Amino acid sequence: MTRAVLSLGSNLGDRLAHLRSAVSTFGDTVLLASGVYETPPWGDQDQPAYLNAVLLAEDPAATPYDWLERARAAERAAGRTRDPQRRFGPRTLDVDVIAVWADDEPVRSDDPELTLPHPRAHLRAFVLRPWIDIQPYGRLPGHGWLTDLLNTGPAADDALDLRPRPDLAIESTA
């Protein structure tokens, strides 16, 4: 059985609809969805603010590469195009595979196509804060407790710029 933590972000078009479309793409595999946060752009500052969220998903048959392919399918469905000149540029939808566990053991990969855990997750408040929503006692494999990373790690300064958006939800409440 595999579980995956997936980070969602959108800063072009109908940002909330793009996040919701990702939840739909992952379908019944989604166990938990975080709250939505509005965040300033990371890396390339010359772009609109993002909406970000995190999903915890589970599928007994999925491999780490299946999670990656589902992430890419969600991006394609949202009309994502990649600009090779702007690595951290604006996008309709970005879905990152942050961490995967197989039989409760963290999966590690140095494959450039899918590095696990995500090599920059510990630096990103927009990943850590929503993840804490759904796993308050969570740990990022190889880095430690999410709360420690957010409060005292390199992401601490960026955490001050996250704005919770309780008026927005990515899952149906009906």
GROMACS .gro file of C-alpha atoms in nm:
model
  174
    1MET     CA    1   0.000   0.000   0.000
    2THR     CA    2   0.128   0.349  -0.078
    3ARG     CA    3   0.035   0.686   0.066
    4ALA     CA    4   0.144   1.013  -0.086
    5VAL     CA    5   0.156   1.375   0.023
    6LEU     CA    6   0.085   1.600  -0.274
    7SER     CA    7   0.128   1.977  -0.285
    8LEU     CA    8  -0.110   2.180  -0.502
    9GLY     CA    9  -0.055   2.535  -0.623
   10SER     CA   10  -0.218   2.768  -0.875
   11ASN     CA   11  -0.169   3.133  -0.963
   12LEU     CA   12  -0.323   3.167  -1.309
   13GLY     CA   13  -0.686   3.169  -1.415
   14ASP     CA   14  -0.949   3.038  -1.174
   15ARG     CA   15  -0.701   2.929  -0.907
   16LEU     CA   16  -0.959   2.761  -0.682
   17ALA     CA   17  -1.114   2.569  -0.973
   18HIS     CA   18  -0.768   2.441  -1.068
   19LEU     CA   19  -0.707   2.313  -0.714
   20ARG     CA   20  -1.050   2.149  -0.713
   21SER     CA   21  -0.980   1.985  -1.049
   22ALA     CA   22  -0.668   1.826  -0.898
   23VAL     CA   23  -0.874   1.684  -0.613
   24SER     CA   24  -1.114   1.541  -0.873
   25THR     CA   25  -0.827   1.390  -1.071
   26PHE     CA   26  -0.703   1.204  -0.761
   27GLY     CA   27  -1.062   1.101  -0.687
   28ASP     CA   28  -1.125   0.834  -0.424
   29THR     CA   29  -0.756   0.809  -0.340
   30VAL     CA   30  -0.780   1.139  -0.148
   31LEU     CA   31  -0.798   1.072   0.225
   32LEU     CA   32  -0.754   1.429   0.350
   33ALA     CA   33  -0.732   1.777   0.203
   34SER     CA   34  -0.584   2.075   0.382
   35GLY     CA   35  -0.721   2.421   0.403
   36VAL     CA   36  -0.638   2.668   0.129
   37TYR     CA   37  -0.367   2.930   0.177
   38GLU     CA   38  -0.287   3.237  -0.030
   39THR     CA   39   0.086   3.275  -0.063
   40PRO     CA   40   0.333   3.503  -0.235
   41PRO     CA   41   0.526   3.348  -0.524
   42TRP     CA   42   0.833   3.143  -0.434
   43GLY     CA   43   1.152   3.168  -0.635
   44ASP     CA   44   1.038   3.401  -0.913
   45GLN     CA   45   0.867   3.700  -0.747
   46ASP     CA   46   0.737   3.861  -1.067
   47GLN     CA   47   0.401   3.681  -1.081
   48PRO     CA   48   0.060   3.671  -0.909
   49ALA     CA   49  -0.003   3.522  -0.565
   50TYR     CA   50  -0.074   3.150  -0.535
   51LEU     CA   51  -0.346   2.944  -0.377
   52ASN     CA   52  -0.187   2.637  -0.215
   53ALA     CA   53  -0.313   2.321  -0.046
   54VAL     CA   54  -0.192   1.970   0.036
   55LEU     CA   55  -0.354   1.630  -0.014
   56LEU     CA   56  -0.293   1.299   0.158
   57ALA     CA   57  -0.381   1.019  -0.082
   58GLU     CA   58  -0.369   0.641  -0.063
   59ASP     CA   59  -0.380   0.367  -0.323
   60PRO     CA   60  -0.275   0.008  -0.249
   61ALA     CA   61  -0.159  -0.049  -0.607
   62ALA     CA   62   0.015   0.282  -0.681
   63THR     CA   63   0.390   0.314  -0.721
   64PRO     CA   64   0.571   0.644  -0.665
   65TYR     CA   65   0.578   0.691  -1.043
   66ASP     CA   66   0.200   0.636  -1.057
   67TRP     CA   67   0.163   0.931  -0.818
   68LEU     CA   68   0.390   1.137  -1.045
   69GLU     CA   69   0.188   1.045  -1.353
   70ARG     CA   70  -0.139   1.135  -1.177
   71ALA     CA   71   0.014   1.468  -1.076
   72ARG     CA   72   0.113   1.538  -1.436
   73ALA     CA   73  -0.233   1.433  -1.558
   74ALA     CA   74  -0.392   1.683  -1.318
   75GLU     CA   75  -0.158   1.955  -1.447
   76ARG     CA   76  -0.240   1.872  -1.810
   77ALA     CA   77  -0.613   1.875  -1.736
   78ALA     CA   78  -0.573   2.228  -1.597
   79GLY     CA   79  -0.391   2.342  -1.912
   80ARG     CA   80  -0.046   2.363  -1.755
   81THR     CA   81   0.232   2.457  -1.990
   82ARG     CA   82   0.596   2.459  -1.884
   83ASP     CA   83   0.819   2.754  -1.971
   84PRO     CA   84   1.178   2.626  -1.974
   85GLN     CA   85   1.299   2.985  -1.921
   86ARG     CA   86   1.105   3.026  -1.592
   87ARG     CA   87   1.150   2.725  -1.365
   88PHE     CA   88   0.942   2.877  -1.082
   89GLY     CA   89   0.716   3.079  -1.310
   90PRO     CA   90   0.337   3.117  -1.303
   91ARG     CA   91   0.116   2.819  -1.371
   92THR     CA   92  -0.247   2.715  -1.385
   93LEU     CA   93  -0.168   2.415  -1.165
   94ASP     CA   94   0.142   2.270  -1.008
   95VAL     CA   95   0.120   1.932  -0.835
   96ASP     CA   96   0.432   1.809  -0.658
   97VAL     CA   97   0.479   1.465  -0.508
   98ILE     CA   98   0.628   1.559  -0.171
   99ALA     CA   99   0.665   1.221  -0.002
  100VAL     CA  100   0.553   0.861  -0.055
  101TRP     CA  101   0.532   0.575   0.193
  102ALA     CA  102   0.513   0.210   0.093
  103ASP     CA  103   0.397  -0.023   0.370
  104ASP     CA  104   0.452   0.264   0.619
  105GLU     CA  105   0.817   0.308   0.520
  106PRO     CA  106   0.926   0.629   0.348
  107VAL     CA  107   1.029   0.583  -0.014
  108ARG     CA  108   1.359   0.745  -0.107
  109SER     CA  109   1.459   0.818  -0.463
  110ASP     CA  110   1.744   1.014  -0.620
  111ASP     CA  111   1.596   0.983  -0.968
  112PRO     CA  112   1.599   1.332  -1.128
  113GLU     CA  113   1.251   1.256  -1.260
  114LEU     CA  114   1.114   1.190  -0.910
  115THR     CA  115   1.332   1.279  -0.611
  116LEU     CA  116   1.176   1.161  -0.283
  117PRO     CA  117   1.119   1.317  -0.049
  118HIS     CA  118   1.085   1.638  -0.249
  119PRO     CA  119   1.424   1.810  -0.221
  120ARG     CA  120   1.286   2.156  -0.138
  121ALA     CA  121   0.978   2.070   0.071
  122HIS     CA  122   1.154   2.156   0.397
  123LEU     CA  123   1.216   2.509   0.263
  124ARG     CA  124   0.858   2.579   0.161
  125ALA     CA  125   0.611   2.715   0.413
  126PHE     CA  126   0.338   2.679   0.149
  127VAL     CA  127   0.391   2.301   0.168
  128LEU     CA  128   0.457   2.261   0.540
  129ARG     CA  129   0.170   2.474   0.677
  130PRO     CA  130  -0.111   2.306   0.480
  131TRP     CA  131   0.044   1.965   0.550
  132ILE     CA  132   0.025   2.039   0.923
  133ASP     CA  133  -0.350   2.095   0.876
  134ILE     CA  134  -0.396   1.730   0.784
  135GLN     CA  135  -0.109   1.571   0.980
  136PRO     CA  136  -0.029   1.787   1.284
  137TYR     CA  137   0.228   1.531   1.403
  138GLY     CA  138   0.368   1.465   1.059
  139ARG     CA  139   0.732   1.423   0.968
  140LEU     CA  140   0.910   1.496   0.644
  141PRO     CA  141   1.137   1.195   0.590
  142GLY     CA  142   1.500   1.292   0.634
  143HIS     CA  143   1.416   1.636   0.773
  144GLY     CA  144   1.205   1.598   1.086
  145TRP     CA  145   0.882   1.723   1.237
  146LEU     CA  146   0.674   1.950   1.018
  147THR     CA  147   0.610   2.194   1.304
  148ASP     CA  148   0.983   2.226   1.377
  149LEU     CA  149   1.060   2.285   1.010
  150LEU     CA  150   0.790   2.550   0.984
  151ASN     CA  151   0.863   2.729   1.312
  152THR     CA  152   1.241   2.719   1.335
  153GLY     CA  153   1.369   2.601   0.998
  154PRO     CA  154   1.446   2.790   0.677
  155ALA     CA  155   1.072   2.821   0.599
  156ALA     CA  156   0.996   3.014   0.920
  157ASP     CA  157   1.025   3.360   0.765
  158ASP     CA  158   0.803   3.266   0.471
  159ALA     CA  159   0.540   3.126   0.710
  160LEU     CA  160   0.459   3.482   0.814
  161ASP     CA  161   0.342   3.557   0.458
  162LEU     CA  162   0.090   3.272   0.434
  163ARG     CA  163  -0.271   3.380   0.457
  164PRO     CA  164  -0.531   3.117   0.548
  165ARG     CA  165  -0.840   3.130   0.326
  166PRO     CA  166  -1.115   2.962   0.530
  167ASP     CA  167  -1.365   3.105   0.280
  168LEU     CA  168  -1.227   2.866   0.017
  169ALA     CA  169  -1.253   2.487   0.016
  170ILE     CA  170  -1.116   2.239  -0.234
  171GLU     CA  171  -1.340   1.950  -0.139
  172SER     CA  172  -1.715   1.940  -0.155
  173THR     CA  173  -1.878   1.976   0.185
  174ALA     CA  174  -2.208   1.838   0.058
   0.00000   0.00000   0.00000
